[in-house]
PDB file of C-alpha atoms in Angstrom:
ATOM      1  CA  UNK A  21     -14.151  -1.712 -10.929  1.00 67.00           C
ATOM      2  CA  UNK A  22     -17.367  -2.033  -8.502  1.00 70.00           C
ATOM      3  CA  UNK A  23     -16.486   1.220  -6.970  1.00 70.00           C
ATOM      4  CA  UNK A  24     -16.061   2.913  -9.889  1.00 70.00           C
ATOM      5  CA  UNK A  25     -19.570   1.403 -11.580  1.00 69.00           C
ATOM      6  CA  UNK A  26     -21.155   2.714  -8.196  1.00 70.00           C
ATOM      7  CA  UNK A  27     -19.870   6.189  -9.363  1.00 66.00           C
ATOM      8  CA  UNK A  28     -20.537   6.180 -12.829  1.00 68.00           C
ATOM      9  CA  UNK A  29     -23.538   4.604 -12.261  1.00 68.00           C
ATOM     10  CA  UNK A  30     -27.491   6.245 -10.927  1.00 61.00           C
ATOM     11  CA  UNK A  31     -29.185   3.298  -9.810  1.00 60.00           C
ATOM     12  CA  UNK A  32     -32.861   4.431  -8.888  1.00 58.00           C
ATOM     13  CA  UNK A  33     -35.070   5.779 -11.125  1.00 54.00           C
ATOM     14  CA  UNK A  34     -36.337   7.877  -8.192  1.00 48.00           C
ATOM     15  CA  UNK A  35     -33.520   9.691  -8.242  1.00 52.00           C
ATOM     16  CA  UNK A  36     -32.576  10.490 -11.484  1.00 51.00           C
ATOM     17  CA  UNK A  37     -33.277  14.681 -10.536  1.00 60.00           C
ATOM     18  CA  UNK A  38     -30.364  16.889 -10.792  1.00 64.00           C
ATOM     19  CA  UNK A  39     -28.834  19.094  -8.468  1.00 65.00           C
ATOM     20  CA  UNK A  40     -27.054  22.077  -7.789  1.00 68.00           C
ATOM     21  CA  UNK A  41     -23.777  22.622  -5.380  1.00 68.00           C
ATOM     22  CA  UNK A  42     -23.110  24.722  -3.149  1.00 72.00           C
ATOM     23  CA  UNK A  43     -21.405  27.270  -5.995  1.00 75.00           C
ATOM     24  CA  UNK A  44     -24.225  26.891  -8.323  1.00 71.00           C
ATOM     25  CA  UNK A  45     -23.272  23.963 -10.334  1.00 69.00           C
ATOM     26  CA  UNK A  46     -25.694  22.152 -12.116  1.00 60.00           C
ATOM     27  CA  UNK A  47     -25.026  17.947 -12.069  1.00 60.00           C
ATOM     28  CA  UNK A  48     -27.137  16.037 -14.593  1.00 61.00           C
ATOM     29  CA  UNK A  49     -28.117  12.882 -12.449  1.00 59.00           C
ATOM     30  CA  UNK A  50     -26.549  13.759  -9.930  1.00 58.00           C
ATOM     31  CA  UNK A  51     -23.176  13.650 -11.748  1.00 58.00           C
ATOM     32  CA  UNK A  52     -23.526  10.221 -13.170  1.00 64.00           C
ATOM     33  CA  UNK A  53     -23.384   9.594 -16.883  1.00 64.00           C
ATOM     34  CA  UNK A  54     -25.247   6.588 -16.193  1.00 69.00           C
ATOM     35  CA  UNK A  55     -29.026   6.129 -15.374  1.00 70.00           C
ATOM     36  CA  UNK A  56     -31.314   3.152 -15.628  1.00 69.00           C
ATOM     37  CA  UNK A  57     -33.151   4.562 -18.623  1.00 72.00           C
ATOM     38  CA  UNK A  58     -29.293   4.465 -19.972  1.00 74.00           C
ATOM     39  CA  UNK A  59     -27.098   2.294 -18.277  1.00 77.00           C
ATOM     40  CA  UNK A  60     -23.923   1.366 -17.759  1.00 78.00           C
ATOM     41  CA  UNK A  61     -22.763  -1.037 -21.148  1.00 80.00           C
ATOM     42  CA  UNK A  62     -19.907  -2.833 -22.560  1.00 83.00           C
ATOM     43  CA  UNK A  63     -20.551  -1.299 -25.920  1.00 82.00           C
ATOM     44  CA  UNK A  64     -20.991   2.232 -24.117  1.00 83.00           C
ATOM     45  CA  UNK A  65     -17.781   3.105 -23.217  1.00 86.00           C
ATOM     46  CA  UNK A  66     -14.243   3.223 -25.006  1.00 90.00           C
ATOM     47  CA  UNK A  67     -11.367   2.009 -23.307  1.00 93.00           C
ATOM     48  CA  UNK A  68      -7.786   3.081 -24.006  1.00 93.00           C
ATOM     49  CA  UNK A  69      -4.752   1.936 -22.420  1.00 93.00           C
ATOM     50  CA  UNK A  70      -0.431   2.235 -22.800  1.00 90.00           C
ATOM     51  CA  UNK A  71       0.580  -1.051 -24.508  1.00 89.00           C
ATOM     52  CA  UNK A  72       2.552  -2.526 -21.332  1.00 86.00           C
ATOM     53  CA  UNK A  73       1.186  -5.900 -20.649  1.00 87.00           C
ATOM     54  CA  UNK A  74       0.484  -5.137 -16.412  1.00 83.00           C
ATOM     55  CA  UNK A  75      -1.333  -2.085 -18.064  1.00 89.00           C
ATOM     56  CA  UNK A  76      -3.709  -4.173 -19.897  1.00 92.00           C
ATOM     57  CA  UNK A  77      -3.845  -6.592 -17.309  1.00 91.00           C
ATOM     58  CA  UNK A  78      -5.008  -3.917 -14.990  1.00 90.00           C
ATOM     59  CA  UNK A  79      -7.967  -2.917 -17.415  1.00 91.00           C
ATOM     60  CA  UNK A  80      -9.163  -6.279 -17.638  1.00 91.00           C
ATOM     61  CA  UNK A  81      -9.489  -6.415 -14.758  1.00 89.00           C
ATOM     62  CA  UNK A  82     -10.886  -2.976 -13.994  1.00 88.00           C
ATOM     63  CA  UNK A  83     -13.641  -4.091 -16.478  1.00 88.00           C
ATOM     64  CA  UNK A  84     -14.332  -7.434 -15.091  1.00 87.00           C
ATOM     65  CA  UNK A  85     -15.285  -5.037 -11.745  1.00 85.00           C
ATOM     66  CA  UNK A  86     -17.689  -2.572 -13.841  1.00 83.00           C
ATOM     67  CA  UNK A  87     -19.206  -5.384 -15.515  1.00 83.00           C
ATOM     68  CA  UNK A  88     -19.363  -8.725 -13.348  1.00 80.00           C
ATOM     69  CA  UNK A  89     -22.030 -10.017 -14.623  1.00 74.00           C
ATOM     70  CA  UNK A  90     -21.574 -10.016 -18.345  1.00 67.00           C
ATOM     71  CA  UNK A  91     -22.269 -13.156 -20.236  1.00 60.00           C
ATOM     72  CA  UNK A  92     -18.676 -13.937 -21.771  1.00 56.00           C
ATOM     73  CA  UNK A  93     -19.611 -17.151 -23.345  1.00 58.00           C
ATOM     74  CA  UNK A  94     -20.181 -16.248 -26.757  1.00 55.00           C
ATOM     75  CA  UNK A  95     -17.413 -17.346 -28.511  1.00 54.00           C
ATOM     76  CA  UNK A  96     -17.985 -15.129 -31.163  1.00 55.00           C
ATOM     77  CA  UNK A  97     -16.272 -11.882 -30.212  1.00 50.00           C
ATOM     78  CA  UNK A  98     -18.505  -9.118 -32.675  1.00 54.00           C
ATOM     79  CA  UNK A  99     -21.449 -11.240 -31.658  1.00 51.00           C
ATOM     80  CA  UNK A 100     -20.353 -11.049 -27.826  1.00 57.00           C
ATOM     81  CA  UNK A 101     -21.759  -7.628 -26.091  1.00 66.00           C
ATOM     82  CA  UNK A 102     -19.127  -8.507 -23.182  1.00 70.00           C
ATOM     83  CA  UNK A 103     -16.371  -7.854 -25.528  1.00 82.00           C
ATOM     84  CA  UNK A 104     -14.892  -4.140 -24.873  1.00 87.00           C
ATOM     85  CA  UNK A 105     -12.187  -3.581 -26.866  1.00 90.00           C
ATOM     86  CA  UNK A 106      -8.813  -1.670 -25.473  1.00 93.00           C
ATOM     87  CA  UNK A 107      -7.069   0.492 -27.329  1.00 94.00           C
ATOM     88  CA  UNK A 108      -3.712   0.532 -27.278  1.00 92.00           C
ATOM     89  CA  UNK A 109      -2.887   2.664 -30.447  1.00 90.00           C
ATOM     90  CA  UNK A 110      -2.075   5.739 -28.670  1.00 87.00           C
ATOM     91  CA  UNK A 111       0.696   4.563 -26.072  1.00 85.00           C
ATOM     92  CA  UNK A 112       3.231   7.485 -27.064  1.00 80.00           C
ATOM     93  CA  UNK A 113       1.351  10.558 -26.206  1.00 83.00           C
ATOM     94  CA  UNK A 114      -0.727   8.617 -22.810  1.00 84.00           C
ATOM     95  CA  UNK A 115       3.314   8.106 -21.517  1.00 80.00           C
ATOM     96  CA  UNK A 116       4.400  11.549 -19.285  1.00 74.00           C
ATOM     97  CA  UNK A 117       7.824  10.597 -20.073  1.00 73.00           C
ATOM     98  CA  UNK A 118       8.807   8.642 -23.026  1.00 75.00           C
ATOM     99  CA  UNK A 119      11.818   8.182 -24.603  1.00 73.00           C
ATOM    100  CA  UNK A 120      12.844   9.446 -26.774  1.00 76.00           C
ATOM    101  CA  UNK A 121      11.261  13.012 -25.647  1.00 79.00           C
ATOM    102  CA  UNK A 122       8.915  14.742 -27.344  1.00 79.00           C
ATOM    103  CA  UNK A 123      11.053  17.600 -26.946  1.00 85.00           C
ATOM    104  CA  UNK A 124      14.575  18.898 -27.600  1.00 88.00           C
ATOM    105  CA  UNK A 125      13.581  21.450 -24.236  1.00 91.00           C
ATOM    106  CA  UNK A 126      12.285  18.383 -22.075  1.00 86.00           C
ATOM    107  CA  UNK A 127      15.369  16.912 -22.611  1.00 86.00           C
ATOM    108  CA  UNK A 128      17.432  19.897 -22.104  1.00 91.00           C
ATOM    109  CA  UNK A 129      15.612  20.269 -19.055  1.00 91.00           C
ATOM    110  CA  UNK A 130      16.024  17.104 -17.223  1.00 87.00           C
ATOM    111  CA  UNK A 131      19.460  17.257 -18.304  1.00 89.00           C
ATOM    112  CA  UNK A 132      20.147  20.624 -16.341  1.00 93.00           C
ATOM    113  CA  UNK A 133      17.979  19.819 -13.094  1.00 91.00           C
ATOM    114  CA  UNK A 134      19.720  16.292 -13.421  1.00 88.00           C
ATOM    115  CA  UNK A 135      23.378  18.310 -13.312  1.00 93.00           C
ATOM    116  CA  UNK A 136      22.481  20.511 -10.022  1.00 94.00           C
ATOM    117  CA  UNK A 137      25.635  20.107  -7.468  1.00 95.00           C
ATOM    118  CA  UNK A 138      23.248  18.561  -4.276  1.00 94.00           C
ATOM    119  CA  UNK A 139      21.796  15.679  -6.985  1.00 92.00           C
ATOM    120  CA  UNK A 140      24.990  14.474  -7.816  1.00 94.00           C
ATOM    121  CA  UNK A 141      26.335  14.501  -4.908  1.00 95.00           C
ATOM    122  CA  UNK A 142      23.591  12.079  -3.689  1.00 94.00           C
ATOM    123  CA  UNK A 143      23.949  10.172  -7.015  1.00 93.00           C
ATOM    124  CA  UNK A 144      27.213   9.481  -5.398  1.00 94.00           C
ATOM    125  CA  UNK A 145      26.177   8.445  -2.363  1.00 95.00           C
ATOM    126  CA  UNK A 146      23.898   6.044  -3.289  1.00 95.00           C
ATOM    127  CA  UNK A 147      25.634   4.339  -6.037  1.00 95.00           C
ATOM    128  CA  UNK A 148      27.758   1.397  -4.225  1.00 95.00           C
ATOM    129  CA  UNK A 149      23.769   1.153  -2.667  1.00 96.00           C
ATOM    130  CA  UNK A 150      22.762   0.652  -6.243  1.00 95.00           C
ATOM    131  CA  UNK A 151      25.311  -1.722  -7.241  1.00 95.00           C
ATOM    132  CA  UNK A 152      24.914  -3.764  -4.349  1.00 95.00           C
ATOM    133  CA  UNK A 153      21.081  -4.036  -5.111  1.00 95.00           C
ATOM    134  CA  UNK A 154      21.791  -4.470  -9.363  1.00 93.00           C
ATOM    135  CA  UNK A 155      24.121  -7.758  -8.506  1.00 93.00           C
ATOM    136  CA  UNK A 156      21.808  -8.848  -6.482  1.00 94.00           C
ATOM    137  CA  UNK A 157      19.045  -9.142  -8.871  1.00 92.00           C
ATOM    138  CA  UNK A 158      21.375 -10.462 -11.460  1.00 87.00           C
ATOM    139  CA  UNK A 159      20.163 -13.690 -11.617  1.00 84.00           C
ATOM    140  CA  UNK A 160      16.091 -12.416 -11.889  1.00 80.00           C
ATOM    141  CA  UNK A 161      17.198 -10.197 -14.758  1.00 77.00           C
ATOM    142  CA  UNK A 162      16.565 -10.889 -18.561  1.00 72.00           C
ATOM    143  CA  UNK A 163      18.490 -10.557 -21.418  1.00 69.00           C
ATOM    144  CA  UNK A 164      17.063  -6.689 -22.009  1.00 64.00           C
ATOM    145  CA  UNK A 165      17.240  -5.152 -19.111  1.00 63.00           C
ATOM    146  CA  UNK A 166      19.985  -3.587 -19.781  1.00 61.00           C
ATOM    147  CA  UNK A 167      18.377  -1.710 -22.991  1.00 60.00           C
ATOM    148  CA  UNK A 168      15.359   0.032 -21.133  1.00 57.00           C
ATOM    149  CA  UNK A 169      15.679   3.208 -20.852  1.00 55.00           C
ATOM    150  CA  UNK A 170      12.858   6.115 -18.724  1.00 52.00           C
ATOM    151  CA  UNK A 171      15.030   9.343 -19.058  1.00 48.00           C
ATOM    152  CA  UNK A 172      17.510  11.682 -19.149  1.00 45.00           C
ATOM    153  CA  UNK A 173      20.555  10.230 -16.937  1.00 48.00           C
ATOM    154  CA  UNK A 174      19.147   6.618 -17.576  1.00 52.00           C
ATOM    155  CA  UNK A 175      20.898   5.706 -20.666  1.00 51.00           C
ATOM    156  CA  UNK A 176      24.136   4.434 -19.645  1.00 49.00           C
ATOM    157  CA  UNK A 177      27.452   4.800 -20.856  1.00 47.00           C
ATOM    158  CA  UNK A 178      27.967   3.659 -24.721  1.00 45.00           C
ATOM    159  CA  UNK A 179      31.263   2.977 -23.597  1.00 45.00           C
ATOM    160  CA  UNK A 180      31.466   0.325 -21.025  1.00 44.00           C
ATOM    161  CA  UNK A 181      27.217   0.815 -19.981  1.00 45.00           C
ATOM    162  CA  UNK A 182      26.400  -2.337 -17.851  1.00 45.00           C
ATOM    163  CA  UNK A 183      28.821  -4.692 -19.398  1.00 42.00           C
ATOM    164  CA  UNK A 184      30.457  -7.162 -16.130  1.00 45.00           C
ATOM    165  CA  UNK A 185      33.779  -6.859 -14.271  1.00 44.00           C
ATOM    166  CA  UNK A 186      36.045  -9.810 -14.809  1.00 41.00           C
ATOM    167  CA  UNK A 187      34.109 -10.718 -11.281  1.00 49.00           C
ATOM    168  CA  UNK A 188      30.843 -10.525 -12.472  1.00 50.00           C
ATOM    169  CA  UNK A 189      29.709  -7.617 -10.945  1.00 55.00           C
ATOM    170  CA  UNK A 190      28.723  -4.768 -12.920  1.00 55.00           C
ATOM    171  CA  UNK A 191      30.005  -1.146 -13.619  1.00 67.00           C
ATOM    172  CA  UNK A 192      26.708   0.684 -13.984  1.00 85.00           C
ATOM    173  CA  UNK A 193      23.839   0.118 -11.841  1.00 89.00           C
ATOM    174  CA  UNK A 194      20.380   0.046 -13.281  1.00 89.00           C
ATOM    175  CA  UNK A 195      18.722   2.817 -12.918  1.00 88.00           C
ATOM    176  CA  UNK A 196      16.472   4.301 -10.467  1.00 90.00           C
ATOM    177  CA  UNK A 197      12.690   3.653 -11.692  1.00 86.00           C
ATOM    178  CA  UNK A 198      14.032   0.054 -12.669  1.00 87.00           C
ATOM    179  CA  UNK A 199      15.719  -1.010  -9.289  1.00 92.00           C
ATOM    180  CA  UNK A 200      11.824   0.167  -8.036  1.00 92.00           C
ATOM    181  CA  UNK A 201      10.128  -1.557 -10.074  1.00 88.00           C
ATOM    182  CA  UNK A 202      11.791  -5.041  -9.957  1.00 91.00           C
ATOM    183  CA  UNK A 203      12.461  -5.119  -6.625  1.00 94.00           C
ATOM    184  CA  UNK A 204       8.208  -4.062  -5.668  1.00 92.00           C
ATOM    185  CA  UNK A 205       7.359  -6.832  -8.286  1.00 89.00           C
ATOM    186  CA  UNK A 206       9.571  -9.258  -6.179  1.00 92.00           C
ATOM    187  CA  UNK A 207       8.467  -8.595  -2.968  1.00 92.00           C
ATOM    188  CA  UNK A 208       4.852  -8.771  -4.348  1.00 90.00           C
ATOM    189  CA  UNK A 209       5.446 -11.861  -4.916  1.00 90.00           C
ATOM    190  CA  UNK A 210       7.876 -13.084  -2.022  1.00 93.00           C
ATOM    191  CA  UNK A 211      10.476 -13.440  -4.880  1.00 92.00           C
ATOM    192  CA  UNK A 212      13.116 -11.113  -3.421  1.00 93.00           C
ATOM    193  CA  UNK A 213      16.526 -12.514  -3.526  1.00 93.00           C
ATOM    194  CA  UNK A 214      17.929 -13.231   0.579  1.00 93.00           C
ATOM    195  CA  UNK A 215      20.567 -10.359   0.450  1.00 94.00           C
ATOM    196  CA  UNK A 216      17.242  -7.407  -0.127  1.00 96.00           C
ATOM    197  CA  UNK A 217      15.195  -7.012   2.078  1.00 95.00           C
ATOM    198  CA  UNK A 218      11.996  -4.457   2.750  1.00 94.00           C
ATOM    199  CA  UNK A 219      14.137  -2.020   3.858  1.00 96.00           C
ATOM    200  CA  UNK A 220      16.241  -2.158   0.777  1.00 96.00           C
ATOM    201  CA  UNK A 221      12.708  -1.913  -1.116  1.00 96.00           C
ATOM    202  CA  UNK A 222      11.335   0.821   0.578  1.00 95.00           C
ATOM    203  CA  UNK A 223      15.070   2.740   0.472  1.00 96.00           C
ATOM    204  CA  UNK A 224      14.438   2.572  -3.347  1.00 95.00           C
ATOM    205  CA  UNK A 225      11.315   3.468  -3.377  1.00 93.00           C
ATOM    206  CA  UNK A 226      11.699   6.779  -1.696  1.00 94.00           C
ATOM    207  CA  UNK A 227      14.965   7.506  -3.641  1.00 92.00           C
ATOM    208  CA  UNK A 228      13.335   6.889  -6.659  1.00 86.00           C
ATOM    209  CA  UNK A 229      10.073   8.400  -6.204  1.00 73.00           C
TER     210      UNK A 229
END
């Protein structure tokens, strides 16, 4: 946030000229939209974000950075000029991906690249890799994990999907993006289980990347 509020931001009034590059481009303040006749305000800017809680998260605390010394102890929130609102109303069309598409072609797409001869063959080789790593998060995963779904050749099979073997162990790995994400959350925060380890992490990572 204090790197980007040193970007955004013109700080002398000295040099609040413009100037042109070297192709002949004018930049207003020297590309900044803010000066000190005009700074850089709370209630200046509109902030919109996807509805995923780390997503908001990561705004707050972008903002906190842009604006560190704001006086946040106004309990009244229309009264407070610290308060930014984030909008979150607009999730479904700020997501590259979402599911369902937006598209009977994007999905007819992904379907067919998804279907090429040299990705399921590594599909194949990789699954009793994926397995191993889905049982071994078993015990850090929640009661809808096996719902989510990011794409084409992510939805499981209706039939048996990720229900359990009589052992405990399941049929259907999760998929891809999911095994990446849990396991880069875990090691984050030194939570991996023993039997992954950063090799295991990084092997997902750059298989599901």
């Amino acid at each position: 946030g204090s790197r980007l509020r040193d970007e955004l931001h013109l700080f002398e009034d000295d040099n609040e000229e413009h100037e042109i590059d070297d192709n002949g481009t004018l930049h207003l303040h020297r590309g900044r939209l803010f000066t000190p006749r005009h700074p850089l305000h709370p209630r200046r800017i509109k902030v919109t974000s996807t509805n995923f809680p780390r997503t908001i998260q990561s705004v707050q605390g972008l903002l906190i950075g842009l604006f560190p010394d704001s006086d946040d102890n106004n309990d009244e929130p229309e009264q407070n000029d610290a308060v930014v609102d984030i909008d979150t109303r607009h999730t479904s069309i700020m997501i590259p991906d979402p599911q369902p598409r937006r598209t009977k072609q994007q999905e007819v797409l992904e379907k067919k690249l998804a279907s090429r001869p040299h990705i399921i063959e590594k599909e194949y080789q990789m699954r009793d890799f994926a397995l191993r790593m889905t049982d071994a998060l078993s015990d850090q995963l929640g009661t809808g994990a096996d719902d989510v779904s990011f794409g084409v050749g992510e939805e499981g099979d209706d039939d048996d999907g990720d229900v359990p073997h009589k052992d405990n162990k399941r049929k259907q790995p999760l998929p891809w993006s999911q095994l990446s994400e849990i396991t880069k959350c875990l090691q984050v925060r030194d939570l991996l289980p023993n039997s992954i380890t950063k090799d295991d992490v990084q092997r997902i990572a750059s298989y599901s990347a």
